XYZ file of N, CA, C and O in Angstrom:
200
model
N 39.030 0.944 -38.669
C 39.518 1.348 -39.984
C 38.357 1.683 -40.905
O 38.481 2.708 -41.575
N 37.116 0.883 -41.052
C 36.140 0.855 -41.815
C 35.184 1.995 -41.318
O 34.426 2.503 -42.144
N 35.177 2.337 -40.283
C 34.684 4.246 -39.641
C 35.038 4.848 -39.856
O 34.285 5.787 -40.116
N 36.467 5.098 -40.017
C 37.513 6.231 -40.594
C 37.284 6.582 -41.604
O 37.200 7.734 -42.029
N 37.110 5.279 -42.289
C 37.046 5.867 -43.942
C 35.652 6.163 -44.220
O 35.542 7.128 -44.977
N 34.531 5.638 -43.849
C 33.377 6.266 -43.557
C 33.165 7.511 -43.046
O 32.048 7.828 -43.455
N 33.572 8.323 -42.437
C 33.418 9.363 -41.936
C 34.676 9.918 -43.053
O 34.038 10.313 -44.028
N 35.584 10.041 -43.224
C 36.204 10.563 -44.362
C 35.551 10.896 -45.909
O 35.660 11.973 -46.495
N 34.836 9.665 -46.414
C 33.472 9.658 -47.539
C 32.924 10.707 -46.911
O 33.290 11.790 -47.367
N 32.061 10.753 -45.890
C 31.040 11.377 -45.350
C 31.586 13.161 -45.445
O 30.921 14.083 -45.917
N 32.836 13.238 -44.903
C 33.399 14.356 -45.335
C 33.909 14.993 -46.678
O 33.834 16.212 -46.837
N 34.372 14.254 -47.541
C 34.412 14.113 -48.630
C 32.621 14.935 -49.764
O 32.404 15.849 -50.559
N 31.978 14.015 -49.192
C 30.686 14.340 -50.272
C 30.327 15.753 -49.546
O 30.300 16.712 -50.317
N 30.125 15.949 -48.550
C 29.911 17.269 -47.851
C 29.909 18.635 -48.630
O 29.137 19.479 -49.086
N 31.954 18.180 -48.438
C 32.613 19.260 -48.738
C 32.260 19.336 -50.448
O 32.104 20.497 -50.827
N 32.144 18.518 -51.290
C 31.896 18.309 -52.805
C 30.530 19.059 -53.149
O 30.542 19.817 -54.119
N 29.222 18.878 -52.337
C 28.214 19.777 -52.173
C 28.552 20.877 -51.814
O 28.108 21.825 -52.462
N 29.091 21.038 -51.124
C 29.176 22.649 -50.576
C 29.725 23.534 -52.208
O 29.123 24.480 -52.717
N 31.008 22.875 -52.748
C 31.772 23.576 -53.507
C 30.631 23.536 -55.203
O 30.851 24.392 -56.060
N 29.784 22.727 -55.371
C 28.749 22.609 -56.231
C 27.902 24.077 -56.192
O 27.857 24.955 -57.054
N 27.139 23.997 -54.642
C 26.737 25.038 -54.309
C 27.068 26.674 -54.223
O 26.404 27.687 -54.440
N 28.412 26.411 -53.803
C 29.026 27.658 -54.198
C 29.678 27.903 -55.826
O 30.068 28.987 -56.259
N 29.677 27.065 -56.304
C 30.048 27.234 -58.107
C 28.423 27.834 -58.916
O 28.140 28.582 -59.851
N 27.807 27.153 -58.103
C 26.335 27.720 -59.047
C 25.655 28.551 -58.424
O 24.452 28.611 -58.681
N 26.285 29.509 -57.338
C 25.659 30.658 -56.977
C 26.820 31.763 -57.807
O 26.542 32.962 -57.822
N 27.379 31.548 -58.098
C 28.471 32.353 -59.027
C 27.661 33.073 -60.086
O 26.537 32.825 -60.523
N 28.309 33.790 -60.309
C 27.378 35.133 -61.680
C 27.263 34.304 -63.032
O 26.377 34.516 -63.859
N 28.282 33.308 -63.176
C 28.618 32.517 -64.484
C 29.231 31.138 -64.229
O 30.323 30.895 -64.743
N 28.727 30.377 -63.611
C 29.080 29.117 -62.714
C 29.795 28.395 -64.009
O 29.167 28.501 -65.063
N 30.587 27.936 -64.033
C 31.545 26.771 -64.774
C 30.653 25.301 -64.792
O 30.888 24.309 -64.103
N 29.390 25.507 -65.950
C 28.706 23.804 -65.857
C 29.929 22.996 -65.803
O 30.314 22.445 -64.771
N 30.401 22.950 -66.685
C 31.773 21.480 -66.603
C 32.201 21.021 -65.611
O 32.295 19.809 -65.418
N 32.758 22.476 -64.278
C 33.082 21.800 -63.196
C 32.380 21.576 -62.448
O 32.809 21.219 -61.350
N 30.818 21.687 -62.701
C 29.651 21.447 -61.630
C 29.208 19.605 -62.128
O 28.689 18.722 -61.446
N 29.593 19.593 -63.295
C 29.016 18.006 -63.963
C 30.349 17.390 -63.514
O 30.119 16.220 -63.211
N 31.549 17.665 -63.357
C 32.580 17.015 -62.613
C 32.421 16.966 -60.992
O 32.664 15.960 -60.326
N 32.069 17.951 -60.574
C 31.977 17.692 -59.316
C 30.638 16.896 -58.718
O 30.674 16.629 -57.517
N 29.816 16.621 -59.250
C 28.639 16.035 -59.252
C 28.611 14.621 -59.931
O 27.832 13.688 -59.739
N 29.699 14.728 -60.791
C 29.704 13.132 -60.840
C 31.038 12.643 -59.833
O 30.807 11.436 -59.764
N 32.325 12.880 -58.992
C 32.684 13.031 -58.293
C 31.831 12.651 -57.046
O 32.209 11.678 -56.394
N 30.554 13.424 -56.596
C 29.926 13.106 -55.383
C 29.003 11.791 -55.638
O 28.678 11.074 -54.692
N 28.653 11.552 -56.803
C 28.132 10.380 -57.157
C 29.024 9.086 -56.409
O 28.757 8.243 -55.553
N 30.158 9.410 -57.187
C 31.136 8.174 -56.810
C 31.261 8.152 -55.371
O 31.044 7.060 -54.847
N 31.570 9.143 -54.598
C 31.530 9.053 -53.207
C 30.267 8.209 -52.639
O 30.526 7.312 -51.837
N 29.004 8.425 -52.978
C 27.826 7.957 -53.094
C 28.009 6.482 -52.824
O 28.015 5.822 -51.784
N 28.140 6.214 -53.961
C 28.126 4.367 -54.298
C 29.433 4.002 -53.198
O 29.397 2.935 -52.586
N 30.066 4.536 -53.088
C 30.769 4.092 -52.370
C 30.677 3.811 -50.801
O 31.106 2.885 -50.113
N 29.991 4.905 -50.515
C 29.354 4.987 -49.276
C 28.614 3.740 -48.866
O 28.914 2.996 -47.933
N 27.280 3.582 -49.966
C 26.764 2.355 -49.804
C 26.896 1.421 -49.907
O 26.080 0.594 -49.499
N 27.857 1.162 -50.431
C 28.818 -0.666 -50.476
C 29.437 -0.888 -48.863
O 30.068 -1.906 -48.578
């Protein structure tokens, strides 16, 4: 159970980088949803390491 959801996090922050990355290669990237999605991968973060 405790792998699953580890590898789910793990997928989780991934995919949250990727969509960061693709918001700020944009002509006019949306800061707001880049400081949401970045604090978003944060939380995945801490979570990871507990």
């Amino acid at each position: 159970m405790q792998n699953a959801h580890f590898v789910a996090l793990n997928a989780k922050h991934s995919t949250l980088d990727q969509r960061i990355t693709a918001e700020a290669q944009r002509p006019l990237p949306d800061q707001m949803l880049i400081a949401d999605l970045k604090k978003q991968k944060l939380r995945v973060k801490e979570e990871l390491s507990r």
